[in-house]
Amino acid sequence: MKYSTQVKPISYLKSNAAEVIKELSESREPMLITQNGEAKLVVMDVRSYEEHQETLAMLKLLALGKQQLENGEYRDAEDVFSELDSKDDL
């Protein structure tokens, strides 16, 4: 994704808010907003934001799992399944 095609000054956002909302909802591409020539924020539609948050959560889980493996904090699958089977018998 190239942010260079979606760079707008804050004045554009102020004067064209409805158009920006429509454009972002349709394209699902984030828009970079500048103030005094500096990048200040990224605007995106809610669906894209939610998907982004879900992706970050998944990546955090994978990183945590990798760290636990490296630290030896795991159990063999056979042990886990046999423990689950024994709980079903209760």
Short mmCIF file of N, CA and C in Angstrom, two decimals:
data_model
loop_
_atom_site.label_atom_id
_atom_site.label_comp_id
_atom_site.label_asym_id
_atom_site.label_seq_id
_atom_site.Cartn_x
_atom_site.Cartn_y
_atom_site.Cartn_z
N MET A 1 0.85 -1.17 0.00
CA MET A 1 0.00 0.00 0.00
C MET A 1 0.89 1.23 0.00
N LYS A 2 0.61 2.16 -0.89
CA LYS A 2 1.38 3.38 -0.97
C LYS A 2 0.59 4.52 -0.37
N TYR A 3 1.11 5.07 0.70
CA TYR A 3 0.44 6.21 1.32
C TYR A 3 0.58 7.47 0.48
N SER A 4 1.57 7.50 -0.40
CA SER A 4 1.81 8.71 -1.18
C SER A 4 0.62 9.10 -2.05
N THR A 5 -0.22 8.15 -2.41
CA THR A 5 -1.38 8.48 -3.23
C THR A 5 -2.56 8.96 -2.39
N GLN A 6 -2.48 8.78 -1.10
CA GLN A 6 -3.57 9.16 -0.21
C GLN A 6 -3.11 10.17 0.84
N VAL A 7 -2.30 11.14 0.44
CA VAL A 7 -1.83 12.18 1.35
C VAL A 7 -2.62 13.45 1.11
N LYS A 8 -3.22 13.97 2.17
CA LYS A 8 -4.01 15.20 2.06
C LYS A 8 -3.68 16.11 3.24
N PRO A 9 -3.74 17.41 3.02
CA PRO A 9 -3.56 18.34 4.13
C PRO A 9 -4.80 18.36 5.02
N ILE A 10 -4.63 18.78 6.24
CA ILE A 10 -5.76 18.81 7.18
C ILE A 10 -6.87 19.73 6.68
N SER A 11 -6.52 20.76 5.94
CA SER A 11 -7.53 21.67 5.40
C SER A 11 -8.47 20.93 4.44
N TYR A 12 -7.93 19.96 3.69
CA TYR A 12 -8.76 19.15 2.78
C TYR A 12 -9.76 18.33 3.59
N LEU A 13 -9.29 17.75 4.68
CA LEU A 13 -10.17 16.95 5.54
C LEU A 13 -11.28 17.82 6.13
N LYS A 14 -10.91 19.02 6.58
CA LYS A 14 -11.90 19.93 7.17
C LYS A 14 -12.98 20.32 6.16
N SER A 15 -12.57 20.64 4.92
CA SER A 15 -13.56 21.10 3.94
C SER A 15 -14.29 20.01 3.21
N ASN A 16 -13.77 18.79 3.25
CA ASN A 16 -14.37 17.70 2.46
C ASN A 16 -14.62 16.45 3.31
N ALA A 17 -15.03 16.64 4.54
CA ALA A 17 -15.18 15.51 5.46
C ALA A 17 -16.13 14.44 4.91
N ALA A 18 -17.27 14.83 4.41
CA ALA A 18 -18.24 13.85 3.89
C ALA A 18 -17.66 13.08 2.71
N GLU A 19 -16.97 13.78 1.81
CA GLU A 19 -16.35 13.13 0.65
C GLU A 19 -15.24 12.17 1.09
N VAL A 20 -14.45 12.59 2.08
CA VAL A 20 -13.38 11.73 2.60
C VAL A 20 -13.97 10.46 3.19
N ILE A 21 -15.02 10.59 3.96
CA ILE A 21 -15.68 9.42 4.56
C ILE A 21 -16.16 8.47 3.48
N LYS A 22 -16.80 9.01 2.45
CA LYS A 22 -17.30 8.17 1.36
C LYS A 22 -16.14 7.47 0.65
N GLU A 23 -15.10 8.22 0.35
CA GLU A 23 -13.94 7.68 -0.36
C GLU A 23 -13.25 6.57 0.45
N LEU A 24 -13.06 6.81 1.73
CA LEU A 24 -12.39 5.81 2.57
C LEU A 24 -13.25 4.56 2.74
N SER A 25 -14.55 4.76 2.85
CA SER A 25 -15.45 3.61 2.99
C SER A 25 -15.45 2.74 1.74
N GLU A 26 -15.39 3.38 0.59
CA GLU A 26 -15.41 2.64 -0.67
C GLU A 26 -14.06 2.00 -1.00
N SER A 27 -12.99 2.76 -0.83
CA SER A 27 -11.66 2.26 -1.22
C SER A 27 -11.02 1.39 -0.15
N ARG A 28 -11.39 1.62 1.11
CA ARG A 28 -10.83 0.90 2.26
C ARG A 28 -9.32 1.11 2.36
N GLU A 29 -8.83 2.20 1.76
CA GLU A 29 -7.42 2.58 1.85
C GLU A 29 -7.29 3.70 2.87
N PRO A 30 -6.30 3.65 3.74
CA PRO A 30 -6.12 4.73 4.71
C PRO A 30 -5.65 6.01 4.03
N MET A 31 -5.90 7.12 4.69
CA MET A 31 -5.48 8.42 4.18
C MET A 31 -4.55 9.06 5.21
N LEU A 32 -3.43 9.56 4.74
CA LEU A 32 -2.46 10.24 5.59
C LEU A 32 -2.78 11.72 5.59
N ILE A 33 -2.95 12.29 6.78
CA ILE A 33 -3.28 13.71 6.92
C ILE A 33 -2.05 14.45 7.41
N THR A 34 -1.76 15.55 6.71
CA THR A 34 -0.59 16.35 7.09
C THR A 34 -1.04 17.66 7.71
N GLN A 35 -0.16 18.22 8.54
CA GLN A 35 -0.38 19.54 9.12
C GLN A 35 0.96 20.27 9.03
N ASN A 36 0.94 21.41 8.41
CA ASN A 36 2.17 22.18 8.17
C ASN A 36 3.24 21.33 7.48
N GLY A 37 2.79 20.50 6.54
CA GLY A 37 3.71 19.69 5.74
C GLY A 37 4.23 18.44 6.43
N GLU A 38 3.83 18.18 7.66
CA GLU A 38 4.27 16.99 8.39
C GLU A 38 3.13 15.99 8.54
N ALA A 39 3.44 14.72 8.40
CA ALA A 39 2.42 13.67 8.62
C ALA A 39 2.00 13.71 10.08
N LYS A 40 0.70 13.78 10.31
CA LYS A 40 0.19 13.88 11.68
C LYS A 40 -0.73 12.73 12.08
N LEU A 41 -1.51 12.21 11.13
CA LEU A 41 -2.41 11.12 11.49
C LEU A 41 -2.82 10.34 10.27
N VAL A 42 -3.34 9.16 10.54
CA VAL A 42 -3.86 8.29 9.48
C VAL A 42 -5.34 8.10 9.76
N VAL A 43 -6.14 8.28 8.74
CA VAL A 43 -7.59 8.11 8.85
C VAL A 43 -7.97 6.89 8.04
N MET A 44 -8.82 6.03 8.63
CA MET A 44 -9.27 4.83 7.91
C MET A 44 -10.71 4.51 8.30
N ASP A 45 -11.36 3.72 7.47
CA ASP A 45 -12.74 3.33 7.75
C ASP A 45 -12.76 2.32 8.90
N VAL A 46 -13.88 2.21 9.55
CA VAL A 46 -14.01 1.38 10.75
C VAL A 46 -13.74 -0.09 10.45
N ARG A 47 -14.25 -0.60 9.35
CA ARG A 47 -14.05 -2.01 9.01
C ARG A 47 -12.56 -2.33 8.86
N SER A 48 -11.83 -1.46 8.19
CA SER A 48 -10.39 -1.66 8.04
C SER A 48 -9.69 -1.59 9.38
N TYR A 49 -10.11 -0.66 10.22
CA TYR A 49 -9.52 -0.53 11.55
C TYR A 49 -9.74 -1.80 12.38
N GLU A 50 -10.96 -2.30 12.35
CA GLU A 50 -11.26 -3.53 13.10
C GLU A 50 -10.43 -4.70 12.59
N GLU A 51 -10.31 -4.84 11.28
CA GLU A 51 -9.49 -5.91 10.72
C GLU A 51 -8.03 -5.75 11.12
N HIS A 52 -7.57 -4.52 11.13
CA HIS A 52 -6.19 -4.23 11.54
C HIS A 52 -5.97 -4.64 13.00
N GLN A 53 -6.92 -4.31 13.86
CA GLN A 53 -6.82 -4.67 15.28
C GLN A 53 -6.84 -6.19 15.47
N GLU A 54 -7.68 -6.88 14.70
CA GLU A 54 -7.73 -8.35 14.79
C GLU A 54 -6.40 -8.95 14.34
N THR A 55 -5.81 -8.39 13.30
CA THR A 55 -4.52 -8.88 12.81
C THR A 55 -3.44 -8.66 13.87
N LEU A 56 -3.44 -7.49 14.49
CA LEU A 56 -2.46 -7.22 15.55
C LEU A 56 -2.63 -8.18 16.72
N ALA A 57 -3.88 -8.46 17.09
CA ALA A 57 -4.12 -9.39 18.19
C ALA A 57 -3.60 -10.78 17.86
N MET A 58 -3.81 -11.22 16.62
CA MET A 58 -3.31 -12.53 16.20
C MET A 58 -1.79 -12.57 16.23
N LEU A 59 -1.16 -11.50 15.75
CA LEU A 59 0.31 -11.43 15.76
C LEU A 59 0.85 -11.45 17.19
N LYS A 60 0.15 -10.79 18.11
CA LYS A 60 0.57 -10.80 19.51
C LYS A 60 0.49 -12.22 20.08
N LEU A 61 -0.60 -12.94 19.74
CA LEU A 61 -0.74 -14.31 20.20
C LEU A 61 0.37 -15.20 19.65
N LEU A 62 0.68 -15.02 18.38
CA LEU A 62 1.77 -15.81 17.78
C LEU A 62 3.11 -15.50 18.43
N ALA A 63 3.37 -14.22 18.70
CA ALA A 63 4.63 -13.84 19.35
C ALA A 63 4.70 -14.40 20.76
N LEU A 64 3.58 -14.38 21.48
CA LEU A 64 3.55 -14.94 22.83
C LEU A 64 3.79 -16.44 22.79
N GLY A 65 3.16 -17.13 21.84
CA GLY A 65 3.36 -18.57 21.70
C GLY A 65 4.80 -18.90 21.37
N LYS A 66 5.41 -18.12 20.51
CA LYS A 66 6.81 -18.35 20.16
C LYS A 66 7.71 -18.15 21.38
N GLN A 67 7.42 -17.11 22.13
CA GLN A 67 8.21 -16.83 23.34
C GLN A 67 8.06 -17.96 24.36
N GLN A 68 6.85 -18.46 24.51
CA GLN A 68 6.62 -19.57 25.44
C GLN A 68 7.36 -20.82 24.99
N LEU A 69 7.37 -21.09 23.70
CA LEU A 69 8.12 -22.24 23.18
C LEU A 69 9.61 -22.09 23.46
N GLU A 70 10.13 -20.89 23.21
CA GLU A 70 11.55 -20.65 23.44
C GLU A 70 11.92 -20.78 24.92
N ASN A 71 10.97 -20.46 25.80
CA ASN A 71 11.21 -20.56 27.25
C ASN A 71 10.88 -21.95 27.80
N GLY A 72 10.46 -22.87 26.94
CA GLY A 72 10.12 -24.21 27.38
C GLY A 72 8.80 -24.29 28.13
N GLU A 73 7.95 -23.30 27.94
CA GLU A 73 6.66 -23.24 28.64
C GLU A 73 5.57 -23.87 27.76
N TYR A 74 5.61 -25.17 27.64
CA TYR A 74 4.60 -25.86 26.83
C TYR A 74 4.44 -27.27 27.35
N ARG A 75 3.37 -27.92 26.89
CA ARG A 75 3.11 -29.31 27.23
C ARG A 75 2.88 -30.08 25.95
N ASP A 76 3.20 -31.36 25.97
CA ASP A 76 2.95 -32.20 24.81
C ASP A 76 1.45 -32.32 24.59
N ALA A 77 1.06 -32.34 23.33
CA ALA A 77 -0.36 -32.43 22.98
C ALA A 77 -1.00 -33.69 23.56
N GLU A 78 -0.26 -34.80 23.57
CA GLU A 78 -0.79 -36.05 24.12
C GLU A 78 -1.19 -35.87 25.58
N ASP A 79 -0.37 -35.17 26.36
CA ASP A 79 -0.68 -34.93 27.77
C ASP A 79 -1.95 -34.09 27.92
N VAL A 80 -2.07 -33.08 27.10
CA VAL A 80 -3.24 -32.20 27.18
C VAL A 80 -4.50 -32.97 26.83
N PHE A 81 -4.46 -33.76 25.74
CA PHE A 81 -5.65 -34.51 25.33
C PHE A 81 -6.01 -35.60 26.34
N SER A 82 -5.03 -36.25 26.92
CA SER A 82 -5.35 -37.27 27.92
C SER A 82 -5.95 -36.61 29.16
N GLU A 83 -5.49 -35.43 29.52
CA GLU A 83 -6.07 -34.72 30.66
C GLU A 83 -7.52 -34.32 30.36
N LEU A 84 -7.77 -33.87 29.13
CA LEU A 84 -9.15 -33.53 28.74
C LEU A 84 -10.03 -34.77 28.75
N ASP A 85 -9.51 -35.88 28.28
CA ASP A 85 -10.29 -37.13 28.28
C ASP A 85 -10.64 -37.54 29.70
N SER A 86 -9.70 -37.41 30.61
CA SER A 86 -9.96 -37.82 32.00
C SER A 86 -11.00 -36.91 32.65
N LYS A 87 -11.07 -35.64 32.25
CA LYS A 87 -12.09 -34.73 32.80
C LYS A 87 -13.47 -35.09 32.26
N ASP A 88 -13.52 -35.61 31.02
CA ASP A 88 -14.81 -36.01 30.44
C ASP A 88 -15.39 -37.20 31.18
N ASP A 89 -14.52 -38.03 31.76
CA ASP A 89 -14.98 -39.21 32.48
C ASP A 89 -15.61 -38.89 33.83
N LEU A 90 -15.41 -37.68 34.33
CA LEU A 90 -15.93 -37.29 35.64
C LEU A 90 -17.37 -36.98 35.63
#
